Short mmCIF file of C-alpha atoms in Angstrom, two decimals:
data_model
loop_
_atom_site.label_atom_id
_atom_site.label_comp_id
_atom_site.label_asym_id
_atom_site.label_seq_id
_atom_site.Cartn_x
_atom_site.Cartn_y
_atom_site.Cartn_z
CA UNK A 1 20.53 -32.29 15.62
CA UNK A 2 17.72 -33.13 12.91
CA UNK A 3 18.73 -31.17 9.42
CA UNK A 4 15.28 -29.07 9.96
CA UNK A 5 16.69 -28.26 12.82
CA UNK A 6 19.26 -26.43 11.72
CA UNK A 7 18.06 -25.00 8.90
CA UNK A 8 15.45 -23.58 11.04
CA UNK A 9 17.96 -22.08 13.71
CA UNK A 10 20.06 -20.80 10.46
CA UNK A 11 17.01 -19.04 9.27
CA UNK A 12 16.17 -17.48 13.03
CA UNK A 13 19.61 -16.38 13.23
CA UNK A 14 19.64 -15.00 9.88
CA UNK A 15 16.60 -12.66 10.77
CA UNK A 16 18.18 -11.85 13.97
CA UNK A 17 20.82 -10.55 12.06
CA UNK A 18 18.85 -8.43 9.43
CA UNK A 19 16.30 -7.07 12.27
CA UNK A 20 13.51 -8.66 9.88
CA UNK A 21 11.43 -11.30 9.36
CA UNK A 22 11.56 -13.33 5.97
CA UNK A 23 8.30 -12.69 4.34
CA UNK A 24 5.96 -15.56 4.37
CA UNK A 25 4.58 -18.17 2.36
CA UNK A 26 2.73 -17.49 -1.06
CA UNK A 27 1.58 -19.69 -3.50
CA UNK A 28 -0.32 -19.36 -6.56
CA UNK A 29 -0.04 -15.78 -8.73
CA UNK A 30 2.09 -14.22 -6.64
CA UNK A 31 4.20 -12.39 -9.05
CA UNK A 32 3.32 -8.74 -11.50
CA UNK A 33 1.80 -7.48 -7.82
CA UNK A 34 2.79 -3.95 -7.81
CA UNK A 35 0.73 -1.79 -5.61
CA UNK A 36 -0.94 -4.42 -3.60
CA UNK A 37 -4.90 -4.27 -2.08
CA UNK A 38 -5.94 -6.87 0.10
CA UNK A 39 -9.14 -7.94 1.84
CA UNK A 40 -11.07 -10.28 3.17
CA UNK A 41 -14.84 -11.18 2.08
CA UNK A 42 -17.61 -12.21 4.82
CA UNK A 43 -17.36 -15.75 3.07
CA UNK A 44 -13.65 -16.30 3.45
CA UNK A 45 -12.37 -15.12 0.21
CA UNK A 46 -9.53 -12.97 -0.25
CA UNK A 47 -9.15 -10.75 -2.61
CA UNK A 48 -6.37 -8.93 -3.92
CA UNK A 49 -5.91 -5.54 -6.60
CA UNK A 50 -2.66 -4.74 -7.83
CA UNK A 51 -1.80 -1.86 -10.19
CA UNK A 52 -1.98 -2.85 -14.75
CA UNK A 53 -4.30 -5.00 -16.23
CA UNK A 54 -6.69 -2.03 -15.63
CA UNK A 55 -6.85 -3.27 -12.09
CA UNK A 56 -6.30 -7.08 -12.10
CA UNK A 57 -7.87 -9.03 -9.64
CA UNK A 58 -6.48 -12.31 -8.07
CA UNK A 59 -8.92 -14.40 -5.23
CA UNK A 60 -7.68 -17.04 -2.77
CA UNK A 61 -9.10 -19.09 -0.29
CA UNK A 62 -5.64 -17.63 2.86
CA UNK A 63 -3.83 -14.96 2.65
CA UNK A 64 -1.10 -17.43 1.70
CA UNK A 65 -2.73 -18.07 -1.63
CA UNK A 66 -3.26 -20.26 -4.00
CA UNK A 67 -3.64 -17.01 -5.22
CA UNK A 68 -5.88 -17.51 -8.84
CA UNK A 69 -6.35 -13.97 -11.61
CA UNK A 70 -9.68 -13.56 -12.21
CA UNK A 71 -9.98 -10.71 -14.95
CA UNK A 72 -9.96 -6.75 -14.61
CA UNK A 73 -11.99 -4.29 -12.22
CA UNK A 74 -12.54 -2.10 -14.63
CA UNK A 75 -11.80 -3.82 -18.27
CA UNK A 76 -13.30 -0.50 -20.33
CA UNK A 77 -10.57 1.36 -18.57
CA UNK A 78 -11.73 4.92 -16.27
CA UNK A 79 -14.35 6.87 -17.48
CA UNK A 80 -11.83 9.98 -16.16
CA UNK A 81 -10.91 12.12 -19.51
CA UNK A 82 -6.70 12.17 -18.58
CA UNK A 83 -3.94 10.50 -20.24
CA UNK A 84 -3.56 7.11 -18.62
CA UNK A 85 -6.75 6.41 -18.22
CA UNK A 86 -6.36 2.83 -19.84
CA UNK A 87 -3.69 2.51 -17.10
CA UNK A 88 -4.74 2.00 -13.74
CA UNK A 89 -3.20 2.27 -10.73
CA UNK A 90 -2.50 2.23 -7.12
CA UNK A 91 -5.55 0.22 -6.25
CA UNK A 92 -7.17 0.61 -3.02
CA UNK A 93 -10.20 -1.37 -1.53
CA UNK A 94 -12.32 -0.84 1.09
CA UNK A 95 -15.98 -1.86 2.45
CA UNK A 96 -18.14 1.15 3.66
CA UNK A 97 -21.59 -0.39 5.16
CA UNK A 98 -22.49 -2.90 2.36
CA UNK A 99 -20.48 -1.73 -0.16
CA UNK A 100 -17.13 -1.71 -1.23
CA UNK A 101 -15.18 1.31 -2.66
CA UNK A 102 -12.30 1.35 -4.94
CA UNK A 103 -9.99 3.89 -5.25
CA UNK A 104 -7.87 4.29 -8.10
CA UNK A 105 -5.67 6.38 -10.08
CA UNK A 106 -5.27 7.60 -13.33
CA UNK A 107 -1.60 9.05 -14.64
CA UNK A 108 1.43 7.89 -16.63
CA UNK A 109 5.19 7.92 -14.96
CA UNK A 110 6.97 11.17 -13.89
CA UNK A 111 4.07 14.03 -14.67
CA UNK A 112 1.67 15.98 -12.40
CA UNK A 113 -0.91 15.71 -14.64
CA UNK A 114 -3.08 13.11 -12.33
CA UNK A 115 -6.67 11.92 -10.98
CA UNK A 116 -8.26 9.99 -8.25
CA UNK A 117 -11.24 7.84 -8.85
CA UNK A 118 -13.24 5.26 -7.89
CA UNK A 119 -15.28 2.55 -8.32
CA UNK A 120 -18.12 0.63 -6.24
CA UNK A 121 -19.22 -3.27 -5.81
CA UNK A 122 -21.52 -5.04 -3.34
CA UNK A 123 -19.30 -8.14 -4.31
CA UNK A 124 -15.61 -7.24 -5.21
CA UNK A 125 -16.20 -10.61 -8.34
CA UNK A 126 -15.34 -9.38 -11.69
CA UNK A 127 -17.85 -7.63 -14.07
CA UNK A 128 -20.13 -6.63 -10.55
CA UNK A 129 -17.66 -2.80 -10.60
CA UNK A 130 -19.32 -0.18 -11.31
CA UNK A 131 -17.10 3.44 -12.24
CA UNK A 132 -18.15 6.25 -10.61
CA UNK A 133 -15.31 8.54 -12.17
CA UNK A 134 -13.49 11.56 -10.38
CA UNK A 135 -13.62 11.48 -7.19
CA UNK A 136 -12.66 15.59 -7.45
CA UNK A 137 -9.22 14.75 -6.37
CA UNK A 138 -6.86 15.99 -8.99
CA UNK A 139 -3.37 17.74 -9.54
CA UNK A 140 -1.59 19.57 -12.36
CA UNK A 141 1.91 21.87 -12.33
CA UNK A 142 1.80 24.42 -9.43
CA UNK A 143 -0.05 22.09 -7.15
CA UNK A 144 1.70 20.80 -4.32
CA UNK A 145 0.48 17.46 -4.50
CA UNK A 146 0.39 14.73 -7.12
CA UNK A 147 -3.31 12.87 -6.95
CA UNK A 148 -2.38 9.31 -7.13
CA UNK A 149 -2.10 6.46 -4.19
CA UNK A 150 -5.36 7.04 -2.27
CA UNK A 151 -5.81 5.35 0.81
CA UNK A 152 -9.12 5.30 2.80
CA UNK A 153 -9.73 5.79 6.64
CA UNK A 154 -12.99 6.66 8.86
CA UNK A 155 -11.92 8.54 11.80
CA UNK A 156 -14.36 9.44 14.11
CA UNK A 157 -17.12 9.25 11.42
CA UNK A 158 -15.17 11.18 9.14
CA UNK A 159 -13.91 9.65 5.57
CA UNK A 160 -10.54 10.71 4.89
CA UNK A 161 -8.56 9.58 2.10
CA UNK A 162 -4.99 9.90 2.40
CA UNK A 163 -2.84 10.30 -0.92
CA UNK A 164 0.48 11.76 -2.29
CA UNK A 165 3.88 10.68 -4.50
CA UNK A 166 6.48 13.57 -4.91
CA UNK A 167 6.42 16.93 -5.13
CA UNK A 168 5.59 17.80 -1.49
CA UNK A 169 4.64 13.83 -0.55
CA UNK A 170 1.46 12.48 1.54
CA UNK A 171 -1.46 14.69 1.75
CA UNK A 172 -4.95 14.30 2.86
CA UNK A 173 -8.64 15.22 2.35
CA UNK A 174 -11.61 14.88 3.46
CA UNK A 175 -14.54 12.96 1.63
CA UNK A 176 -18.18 13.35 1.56
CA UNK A 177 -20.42 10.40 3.07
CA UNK A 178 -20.76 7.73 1.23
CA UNK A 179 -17.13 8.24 0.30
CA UNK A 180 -17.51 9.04 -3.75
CA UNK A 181 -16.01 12.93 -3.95
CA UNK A 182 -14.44 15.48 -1.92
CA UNK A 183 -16.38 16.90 1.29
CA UNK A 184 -17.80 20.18 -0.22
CA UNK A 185 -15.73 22.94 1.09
CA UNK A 186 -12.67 21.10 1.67
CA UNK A 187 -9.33 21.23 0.57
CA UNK A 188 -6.15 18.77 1.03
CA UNK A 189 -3.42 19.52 3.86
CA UNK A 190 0.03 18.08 4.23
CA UNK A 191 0.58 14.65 6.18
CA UNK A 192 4.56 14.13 5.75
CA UNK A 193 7.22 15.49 3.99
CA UNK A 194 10.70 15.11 3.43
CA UNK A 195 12.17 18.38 1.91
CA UNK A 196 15.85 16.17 1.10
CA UNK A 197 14.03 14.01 -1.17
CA UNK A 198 10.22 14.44 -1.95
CA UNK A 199 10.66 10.34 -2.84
CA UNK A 200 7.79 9.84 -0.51
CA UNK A 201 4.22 8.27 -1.78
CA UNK A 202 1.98 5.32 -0.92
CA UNK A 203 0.76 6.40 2.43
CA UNK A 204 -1.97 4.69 4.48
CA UNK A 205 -3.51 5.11 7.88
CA UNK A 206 -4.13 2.41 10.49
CA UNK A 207 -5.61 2.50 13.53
CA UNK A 208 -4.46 0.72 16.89
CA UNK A 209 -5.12 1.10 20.27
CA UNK A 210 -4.97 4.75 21.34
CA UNK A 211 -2.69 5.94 17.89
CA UNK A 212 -3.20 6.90 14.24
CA UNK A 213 -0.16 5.27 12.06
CA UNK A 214 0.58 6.54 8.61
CA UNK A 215 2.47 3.70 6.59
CA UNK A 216 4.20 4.79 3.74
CA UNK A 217 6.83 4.24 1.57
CA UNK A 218 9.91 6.00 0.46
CA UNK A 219 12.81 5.78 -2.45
CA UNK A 220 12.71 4.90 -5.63
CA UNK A 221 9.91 2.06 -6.23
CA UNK A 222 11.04 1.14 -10.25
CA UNK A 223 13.89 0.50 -12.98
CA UNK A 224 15.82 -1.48 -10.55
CA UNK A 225 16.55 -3.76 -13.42
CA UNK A 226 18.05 -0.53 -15.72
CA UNK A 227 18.72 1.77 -13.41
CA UNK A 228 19.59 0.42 -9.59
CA UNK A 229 20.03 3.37 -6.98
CA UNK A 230 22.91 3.76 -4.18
CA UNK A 231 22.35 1.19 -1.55
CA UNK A 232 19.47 2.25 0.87
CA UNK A 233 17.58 4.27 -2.10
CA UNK A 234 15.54 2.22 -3.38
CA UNK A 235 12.03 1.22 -1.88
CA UNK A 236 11.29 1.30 1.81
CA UNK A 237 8.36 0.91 4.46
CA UNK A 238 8.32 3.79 7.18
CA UNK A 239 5.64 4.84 9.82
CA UNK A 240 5.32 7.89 11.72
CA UNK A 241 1.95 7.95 14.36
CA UNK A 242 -0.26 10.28 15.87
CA UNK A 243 -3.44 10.46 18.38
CA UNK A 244 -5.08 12.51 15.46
CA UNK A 245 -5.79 10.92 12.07
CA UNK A 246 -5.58 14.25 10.89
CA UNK A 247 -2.22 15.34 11.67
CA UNK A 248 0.78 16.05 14.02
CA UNK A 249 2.66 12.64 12.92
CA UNK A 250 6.31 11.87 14.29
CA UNK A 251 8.37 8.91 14.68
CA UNK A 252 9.69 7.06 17.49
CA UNK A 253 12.81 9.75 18.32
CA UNK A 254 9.64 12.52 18.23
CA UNK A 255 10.74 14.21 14.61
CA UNK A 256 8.09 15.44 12.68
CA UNK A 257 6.22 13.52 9.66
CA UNK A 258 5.80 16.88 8.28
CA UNK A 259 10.05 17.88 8.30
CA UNK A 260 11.78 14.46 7.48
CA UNK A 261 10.88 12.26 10.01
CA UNK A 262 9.95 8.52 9.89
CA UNK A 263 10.64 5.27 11.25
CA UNK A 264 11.54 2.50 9.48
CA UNK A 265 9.58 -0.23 9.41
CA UNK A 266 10.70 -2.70 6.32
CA UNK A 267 13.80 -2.28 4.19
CA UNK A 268 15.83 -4.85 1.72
CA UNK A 269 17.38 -7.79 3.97
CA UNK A 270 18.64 -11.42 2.52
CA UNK A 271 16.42 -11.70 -0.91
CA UNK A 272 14.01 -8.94 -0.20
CA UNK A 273 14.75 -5.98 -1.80
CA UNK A 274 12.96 -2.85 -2.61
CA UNK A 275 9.62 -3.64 0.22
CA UNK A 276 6.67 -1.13 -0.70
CA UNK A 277 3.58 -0.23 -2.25
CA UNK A 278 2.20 -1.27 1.26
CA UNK A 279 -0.82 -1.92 2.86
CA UNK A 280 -2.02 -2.76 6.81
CA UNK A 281 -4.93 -4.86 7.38
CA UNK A 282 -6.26 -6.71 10.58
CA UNK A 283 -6.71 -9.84 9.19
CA UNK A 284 -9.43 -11.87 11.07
CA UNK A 285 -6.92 -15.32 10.93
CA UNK A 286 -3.76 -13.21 11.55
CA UNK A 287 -4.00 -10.23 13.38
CA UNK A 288 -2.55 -7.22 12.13
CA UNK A 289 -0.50 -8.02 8.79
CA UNK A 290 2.04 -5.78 6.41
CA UNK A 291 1.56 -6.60 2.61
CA UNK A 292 3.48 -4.68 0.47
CA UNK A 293 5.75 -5.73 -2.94
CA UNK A 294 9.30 -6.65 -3.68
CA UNK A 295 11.88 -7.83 -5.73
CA UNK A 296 13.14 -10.85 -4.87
CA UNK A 297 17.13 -10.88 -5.82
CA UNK A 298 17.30 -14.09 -6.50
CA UNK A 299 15.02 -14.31 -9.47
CA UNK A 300 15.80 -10.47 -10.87
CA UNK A 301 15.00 -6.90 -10.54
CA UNK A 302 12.60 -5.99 -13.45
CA UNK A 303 9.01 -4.28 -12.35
CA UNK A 304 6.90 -6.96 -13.73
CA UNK A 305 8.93 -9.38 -11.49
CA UNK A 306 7.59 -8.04 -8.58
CA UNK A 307 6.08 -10.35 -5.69
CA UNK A 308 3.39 -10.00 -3.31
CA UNK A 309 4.20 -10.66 0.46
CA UNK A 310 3.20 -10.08 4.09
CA UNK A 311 4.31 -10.38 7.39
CA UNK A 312 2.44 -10.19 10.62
CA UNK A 313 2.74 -6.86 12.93
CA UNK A 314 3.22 -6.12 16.48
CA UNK A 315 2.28 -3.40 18.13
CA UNK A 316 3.12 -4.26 21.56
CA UNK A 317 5.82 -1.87 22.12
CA UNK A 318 3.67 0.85 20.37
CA UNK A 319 5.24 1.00 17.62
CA UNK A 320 5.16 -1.50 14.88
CA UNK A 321 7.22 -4.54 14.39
CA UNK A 322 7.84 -6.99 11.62
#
């Protein structure tokens, strides 16, 4: 047998063993990727947002990369009056009609004290983003939410964005249209919650076939470098679904989003350790993909060593697969 061969059925049976596929190939930047946003331009060019640098931007011809920085979204920082607000994170991108919105938020580690905004573009290229401020979206002690990690979806021509870390996890309001603040009237309502640990955050709904499925992650995301948790603590990807984008999750045994329930969906295996900050895009070359950040253990643990990776999804059996 040829040595690719066998490294090749040493890797399959390697995955086999872990339940997960390696992540593939990146080139370029691929590192400092916390909080990844990915998408796809009518002309072929990726683009991707990742939280610090006030946003920073990389570009790339495939979702493989090279991956090249370009500069900052928004290099004068939010025009949101809260501490952190030179800080960016949690990016989020998405194209409504001939636009593109950018979520964002505005916070600093551990506190309550947190905004939502946004930002619009008809190109995505550095210097075209234009800061549109609050998006009305904002939490303080006593709420039960914290306002960062927004995550758009239109569902049945409604604009929902999706949003939550802590406290009492993933929540969800609706949006006026076009997308910029809160529908009037409206008021945020509880996706998923896990009562044991609150560590939930990072949510995002996709659609496929008949089912809503909220992504999100779960653990702790940071510090691994200074302060590792117990194995299975840190950073993982799970996914609950529902025929409602609105509600009424539950993983694949049938618990509830809403009372600890959640499948999981990517967890540390080989290398990979700490997968989150996710996203789910249908890619137009790929299909369905999972992007998300990690550590990899063979370089080291530290935040700003995280890497950006994807793997394609099925959803054959309904629920999805690495």
């Amino acid at each position: 047998m040829k040595l690719h061969s066998v490294v090749w059925v040493i890797g399959t049976l390697q995955d086999i063993v872990s339940g997960y596929a390696n992540p593939e190939a990146c080139s370029g930047t691929c590192v400092n990727a916390h909080d990844p946003s990915v998408i796809r331009r009518s002309d072929g060019t990726y683009f991707r947002f990742s939280t610090g640098g006030k946003i920073a931007v990389h570009t790339a011809p495939d979702i493989m990369g090279p991956w090249t920085y370009k500069g900052a979204v928004l290099p004068s920082g939010s025009s949101i009056d809260l501490d952190g607000n030179q800080d960016l994170w949690a990016p989020e991108v998405a194209l409504v009609g001939s636009a593109y919105y950018l979520y964002y938020s505005v916070s600093t580690f551990g506190v309550q004290n947190s905004a939502i905004g946004v930002a619009t573009s008809s190109t995505m290229d550095v210097g075209s983003w234009k800061d549109l401020g609050s998006t009305g979206i904002r939490s303080s002690p006593g709420k039960p939410y914290n306002a960062i990690d927004p995550s758009l979806i239109i569902a049945d021509g409604t604009y929902l964005l999706t949003f939550g870390s802590f406290w009492k996890d993933i929540h969800q309001v609706p949006l006026k249209n076009p997308p910029k603040t809160v529908a009037s009237g409206a008021s945020a309502y509880q996706l998923a919650y896990d009562p044991a640990t609150t560590a939930e955050e990072g949510a995002c709904v996709f659609k496929r076939g008949s089912y809503y499925y909220l992504f999100y992650s779960k653990g702790q995301c940071c510090g691994y470098d200074a302060n590792r948790p117990p194995a299975g603590g840190e950073y993982k990807i799970l996914v609950c679904r529902s025929t409602s984008a609105t509600g009424g999750f539950v993983d694949a045994r049938g618990n509830a989003c809403s009372s600890g329930g959640g499948t999981v969906v990517l967890e540390s295996h080989g290398y990979v350790y700490g997968p989150g900050g996710q996203g789910v895009y249908d890619d137009p070359n790929y299909g369905p993909i999972l992007y998300y950040h990690y550590v990899d253990t063979r370089v080291g643990y530290a935040d700003g060593q995280k890497r950006f990776r994807w793997n394609t999804i099925s959803f054959s059996s309904g629920w999805p697969v690495v």
